Coordinates of C-alpha atoms and ligand atoms in Angstrom, one line a residue:
M1 CA -0.1 0.2 0.0
E2 CA 1.3 3.5 -0.9
E3 CA 2.2 5.7 2.1
V4 CA 0.1 8.7 3.1
I5 CA 2.0 12.0 2.0
K6 CA 2.0 13.8 5.3
L7 CA 1.8 17.8 5.0
A8 CA 0.8 20.7 7.0
V9 CA 0.5 24.5 7.4
I10 CA 2.3 26.2 10.4
G11 CA 1.6 29.6 11.6
S12 CA -0.3 31.8 14.3
P13 CA -3.1 32.1 13.9
I14 CA -4.0 29.0 12.0
S15 CA -7.5 27.9 12.5
H16 CA -8.9 29.9 9.8
S17 CA -6.7 28.4 7.0
L18 CA -8.1 27.4 4.0
S19 CA -5.0 25.3 2.8
P20 CA -6.0 22.0 4.2
K21 CA -9.4 22.3 2.3
I22 CA -7.6 23.2 -0.8
H23 CA -4.7 20.5 -0.6
K24 CA -7.2 17.9 0.0
I25 CA -9.3 18.8 -2.9
F26 CA -6.0 18.8 -4.9
A27 CA -5.2 15.2 -3.6
E28 CA -8.7 13.9 -4.3
S29 CA -8.7 15.1 -8.0
L30 CA -5.3 13.4 -8.6
G31 CA -6.4 10.3 -6.6
I32 CA -3.2 10.4 -4.3
D33 CA -3.5 9.9 -0.4
I34 CA -2.5 12.9 1.8
S35 CA -2.9 14.3 5.1
Y36 CA -2.7 18.0 5.7
E37 CA -3.0 19.6 9.0
A38 CA -3.4 23.2 10.2
L39 CA -0.8 23.3 13.0
H40 CA -0.5 26.4 15.8
V41 CA 3.1 27.1 15.8
E42 CA 4.6 30.5 17.4
P43 CA 7.9 31.9 16.3
V44 CA 9.7 31.0 19.5
D45 CA 8.9 27.2 18.8
F46 CA 9.5 27.5 15.0
K47 CA 12.9 25.7 14.6
E48 CA 12.1 23.0 16.9
S49 CA 8.6 22.4 15.3
V50 CA 10.1 22.1 11.8
R51 CA 12.8 19.9 12.8
S52 CA 10.5 17.7 14.9
L53 CA 8.0 17.5 12.2
F54 CA 10.6 16.5 9.3
Q55 CA 11.6 13.9 11.4
K56 CA 8.4 12.5 11.9
G57 CA 8.2 11.9 8.4
Y58 CA 6.4 15.0 6.9
T59 CA 7.0 15.7 3.2
G60 CA 6.4 19.2 3.2
L61 CA 5.1 22.2 5.1
N62 CA 3.3 25.5 4.4
V63 CA 4.3 28.3 6.5
T64 CA 2.1 31.4 7.0
L65 CA 2.1 34.5 9.2
P66 CA 4.1 35.2 11.3
L67 CA 6.8 32.5 10.2
K68 CA 7.6 33.3 6.5
L69 CA 10.7 35.3 7.4
L70 CA 12.1 32.6 9.8
A71 CA 11.3 30.2 7.3
S72 CA 13.5 31.8 4.5
E73 CA 16.5 32.4 7.2
F74 CA 16.1 29.1 8.7
A75 CA 16.3 26.9 5.3
D76 CA 19.8 25.2 4.0
N77 CA 18.7 26.1 0.6
Q78 CA 16.6 28.9 -0.7
S79 CA 15.0 29.3 -4.2
E80 CA 16.1 32.4 -6.1
E81 CA 12.7 34.0 -5.4
S82 CA 12.6 32.9 -1.5
R83 CA 16.5 34.6 -1.4
L84 CA 15.3 37.9 -3.2
C85 CA 12.2 38.6 -1.2
G86 CA 13.6 37.2 2.0
S87 CA 10.3 35.2 2.7
A88 CA 9.3 31.4 2.4
N89 CA 5.8 29.7 2.2
T90 CA 7.1 26.3 1.1
L91 CA 9.6 23.8 3.0
W92 CA 10.6 20.5 2.2
K93 CA 13.4 18.3 3.0
Q94 CA 15.9 16.5 0.5
G95 CA 18.4 14.4 2.0
S96 CA 19.3 16.1 5.4
A97 CA 18.7 19.6 3.9
I98 CA 15.6 21.9 4.2
Y99 CA 14.9 23.9 1.1
A100 CA 12.6 26.8 1.0
D101 CA 10.7 28.6 -1.8
S102 CA 8.0 31.1 -2.1
T103 CA 5.2 30.4 -4.2
D104 CA 3.0 33.5 -3.5
G105 CA 4.4 35.7 -6.5
R106 CA 4.2 33.1 -8.9
G107 CA 0.7 32.1 -7.3
L108 CA -0.4 35.8 -8.1
I109 CA 1.1 35.7 -11.7
N110 CA -0.5 32.4 -12.7
D111 CA -4.2 34.2 -11.2
F112 CA -3.4 37.0 -13.5
Q113 CA -2.7 34.7 -16.5
K114 CA -6.0 32.9 -15.7
Q115 CA -7.7 36.4 -15.6
N116 CA -5.9 37.5 -19.0
V117 CA -4.2 40.2 -17.3
E118 CA -0.8 41.1 -19.0
L119 CA 2.0 43.0 -16.9
K120 CA 4.3 43.8 -19.6
D121 CA 4.7 47.7 -20.0
K122 CA 2.0 48.2 -17.8
D123 CA 1.7 51.0 -15.0
V124 CA 1.1 49.2 -11.8
I125 CA 0.4 50.4 -8.5
L126 CA 1.1 48.3 -5.5
L127 CA -0.8 49.2 -2.1
G128 CA 1.2 48.3 1.0
S129 CA 4.6 47.1 2.1
G130 CA 4.1 44.4 4.5
G131 CA 5.1 40.6 3.8
S132 CA 3.0 40.0 0.7
A133 CA 4.0 43.2 -1.0
R134 CA 7.6 41.8 -0.8
A135 CA 6.8 38.5 -1.5
I136 CA 5.3 39.6 -4.9
L137 CA 7.6 42.0 -5.9
P138 CA 10.3 39.7 -7.7
S139 CA 7.6 38.1 -9.6
L140 CA 6.0 41.3 -10.5
L141 CA 9.3 42.8 -11.6
K142 CA 10.0 39.6 -13.9
K143 CA 7.1 40.5 -15.9
N144 CA 8.7 43.6 -17.2
P145 CA 6.0 46.1 -16.2
K146 CA 6.8 49.9 -17.3
R147 CA 6.5 51.0 -13.8
I148 CA 5.5 50.0 -10.1
S149 CA 4.5 52.6 -8.0
I150 CA 4.6 51.8 -4.2
L151 CA 2.0 53.3 -2.0
N152 CA 2.0 52.6 1.9
R153 CA 0.5 54.2 5.1
S154 CA 3.7 54.1 6.7
E155 CA 5.9 55.6 3.7
D156 CA 9.3 54.7 5.4
K157 CA 8.3 51.0 5.0
A158 CA 7.5 51.6 1.2
L159 CA 11.0 53.4 0.8
A160 CA 12.6 50.4 2.8
L161 CA 10.8 47.9 0.1
A162 CA 12.0 50.1 -2.9
D163 CA 15.3 49.9 -1.3
K164 CA 15.6 46.4 -1.2
F165 CA 14.9 46.1 -5.0
S166 CA 17.2 49.0 -5.6
Q167 CA 18.6 47.2 -8.7
S168 CA 15.1 47.7 -10.5
Q169 CA 15.0 51.2 -8.7
Q170 CA 14.5 52.9 -12.1
R171 CA 11.3 50.9 -12.5
I172 CA 10.2 51.6 -8.8
Q173 CA 8.8 54.6 -7.4
V174 CA 7.3 55.5 -4.0
R175 CA 4.5 57.8 -3.6
S176 CA 2.4 59.3 -1.0
L177 CA -1.4 58.0 -0.5
T178 CA -2.4 61.5 0.4
E179 CA -1.5 62.9 -3.2
K180 CA -3.1 62.7 -6.6
L181 CA -1.5 60.5 -8.9
N182 CA -2.0 62.4 -12.1
F183 CA -1.8 59.5 -14.3
K184 CA -4.1 56.6 -15.0
P185 CA -2.7 53.4 -13.7
D186 CA -3.3 50.0 -15.6
I187 CA -3.2 47.7 -12.9
V188 CA -3.9 48.3 -9.1
I189 CA -2.8 45.8 -6.5
N190 CA -3.8 46.0 -3.0
S191 CA -1.6 44.0 -0.7
T192 CA -2.4 46.0 2.4
S193 CA -4.5 43.9 5.3
A194 CA -7.3 46.6 5.5
S195 CA -9.8 44.5 3.7
T196 CA -9.2 41.6 5.9
L197 CA -9.3 43.8 9.0
K198 CA -12.4 45.7 7.6
Q199 CA -10.7 49.1 8.1
D200 CA -11.0 51.9 5.6
I201 CA -8.1 52.4 3.6
L202 CA -7.1 56.1 2.4
L203 CA -6.5 56.2 -1.4
P204 CA -5.5 59.0 -4.0
D205 CA -8.7 60.3 -5.1
D206 CA -7.9 59.8 -8.8
I207 CA -6.8 56.3 -8.4
F208 CA -10.1 55.0 -9.8
H209 CA -10.2 54.2 -13.6
E210 CA -12.8 52.1 -15.3
E211 CA -10.6 50.3 -17.6
A212 CA -8.0 49.6 -15.0
F213 CA -7.7 46.1 -13.3
F214 CA -8.1 46.0 -9.5
Y215 CA -7.0 43.1 -7.4
D216 CA -7.2 42.7 -3.7
L217 CA -4.8 40.1 -2.3
S218 CA -7.4 39.7 0.5
Y219 CA -10.2 37.2 -0.2
S220 CA -13.4 36.4 1.4
K221 CA -16.9 34.8 0.6
D222 CA -18.2 38.1 -0.1
P223 CA -17.0 40.6 -2.2
T224 CA -13.8 42.6 -0.1
P225 CA -14.4 46.2 1.0
F226 CA -11.7 47.0 -1.7
V227 CA -13.4 45.1 -4.3
E228 CA -16.5 46.9 -3.6
M229 CA -15.2 50.2 -3.5
A230 CA -13.5 49.8 -6.9
I231 CA -17.0 48.5 -8.6
S232 CA -18.7 51.3 -7.1
S233 CA -16.3 53.7 -8.5
G234 CA -17.0 52.5 -12.1
V235 CA -14.0 49.9 -12.1
R236 CA -15.0 47.0 -14.6
K237 CA -12.5 44.6 -13.8
C238 CA -11.4 43.5 -10.4
S239 CA -10.7 40.2 -8.3
D240 CA -10.1 39.2 -5.0
G241 CA -7.1 37.1 -4.1
I242 CA -8.5 33.6 -3.7
G243 CA -7.3 32.4 -7.1
M244 CA -3.7 33.5 -5.8
L245 CA -4.3 31.5 -2.7
I246 CA -5.2 28.4 -4.9
E247 CA -2.4 28.8 -7.5
Q248 CA 0.5 29.5 -4.6
A249 CA -1.0 26.5 -3.1
A250 CA -0.8 24.3 -6.5
L251 CA 2.9 25.4 -6.7
S252 CA 3.6 23.9 -3.3
F253 CA 1.7 20.8 -4.0
E254 CA 3.6 20.1 -7.2
I255 CA 7.0 20.8 -5.4
W256 CA 6.1 18.3 -2.8
T257 CA 4.3 15.5 -5.1
S258 CA 5.8 16.5 -8.5
M259 CA 2.1 16.4 -9.5
K260 CA 0.4 19.3 -11.0
P261 CA -3.3 19.6 -9.6
K262 CA -5.9 21.5 -11.8
T263 CA -6.7 24.7 -10.2
D264 CA -9.8 25.9 -12.3
S265 CA -13.1 24.5 -10.5
I266 CA -11.7 25.1 -7.0
K267 CA -13.0 28.8 -6.5
Q268 CA -16.4 28.0 -6.3
N269 CA -16.2 25.0 -3.7
I270 CA -14.0 26.9 -1.4
F271 CA -16.2 28.6 0.8
S272 CA -19.1 26.0 0.8
Ligands
NDP301 P1 1.5 42.7 6.5 O1 0.7 42.8 8.2 O2 2.9 42.2 6.6 O3 1.0 44.0 6.2 C1 0.2 44.8 6.0 C2 0.3 45.8 5.0 O4 -1.2 46.4 5.0 C3 1.3 46.9 5.5 O5 1.6 47.7 4.6 C4 0.5 48.0 6.4 O6 0.5 49.2 6.3 C5 -1.0 48.0 5.4 N1 -2.2 48.3 6.3 C6 -2.7 47.8 7.2 N2 -3.9 48.3 7.5 C7 -4.1 49.2 6.8 C8 -5.0 50.3 6.6 N3 -6.3 50.4 7.3 N4 -5.0 51.3 5.7 C9 -3.7 51.3 5.1 N5 -2.9 50.5 5.0 C10 -3.0 49.3 5.9 O7 0.5 41.8 5.9 P2 0.8 40.6 4.6 O8 1.5 41.5 3.4 O9 1.3 39.4 4.8 O10 -0.6 40.7 4.2 C11 -1.5 41.6 3.6 C12 -2.8 40.9 3.1 O11 -2.9 40.1 2.0 C13 -3.6 40.2 4.2 O12 -5.1 40.5 4.0 C14 -3.6 38.7 3.6 O13 -4.6 37.8 3.9 C15 -3.4 38.9 2.2 N6 -2.8 37.7 1.5 C16 -3.2 37.0 0.7 C17 -2.5 36.0 -0.1 C18 -3.4 35.2 -1.2 O14 -2.7 34.0 -1.5 N7 -4.4 35.5 -1.7 C19 -1.2 35.7 0.3 C20 -0.8 36.7 1.2 C21 -1.2 37.5 1.8 P3 1.7 49.9 7.5 O15 3.2 49.3 7.1 O16 1.7 51.4 7.7 O17 1.4 49.1 8.8

């Protein structure tokens, strides 16, 4: 009999995680046997927990807040993307070494492709400068947008983020949330946690354009406040981040099992 592939997501808080559901759908569709748990792990216990889980025969781990930076630092080998963004959401063991990758950025790009959104030569606005902004920036830059304007409530964090990617500085600018844009963005990506926290977000008052694509990394059963705001401001094409969540999970699943799950029909089942 084939052995069950043991997987888990670790983080704190963790009970809300949709990852067990998504990975079980992937496994069922491919006819393979997995277990996938959501385990509460605090930063102080991170190293010990990861070592112990791999010792117990886990094939792979997803890592979520607040452990993504620790995961990247802790791994013996990081993917180029994980090194560039200093963050990891996927761990696995090969021989005695622990490997880390960050699949968030590629997950976002795959969701954009599914929605026929091109980044090449586009004027992109990135709202927020937290962990997810850092995780997606290398993938966004790889697609050669014309420019990425970073706007964040704490401007010092936006400047620090831009500085981290200083090799691409000519394509990254930092702007204030309180000033008019005075240009029409093609794509606006909200990587703040304002939607998830149900908080208001201050935005430049000329940010909404009906032909721009608005994408909120946050997701929920109902339209997120950011998506609702975009729709009510006349934007025709908007999306929340559920597609990205599914796509980044599919990339992790493929790393662990070498099998590529289908992602198309999952969105409808995820909140049921
Ligand atoms: P962080 O806590 O690292 O960063 C939060 C960011 O949001 C900071 O830039 C912060 O600004 C900003 N922010 C928070 N509240 C407000 C507000 N009221 N107005 C304006 N800005 C605000 O979080 P992450 O980057 O890790 O995650 C952000 C969101 O992305 C979460 O909702 C998360 O669920 C979602 N996410 C979705 C993924 C997916 O697969 N779809 C993957 C990863 C994340 P400041 O610097 O001033 O504090």
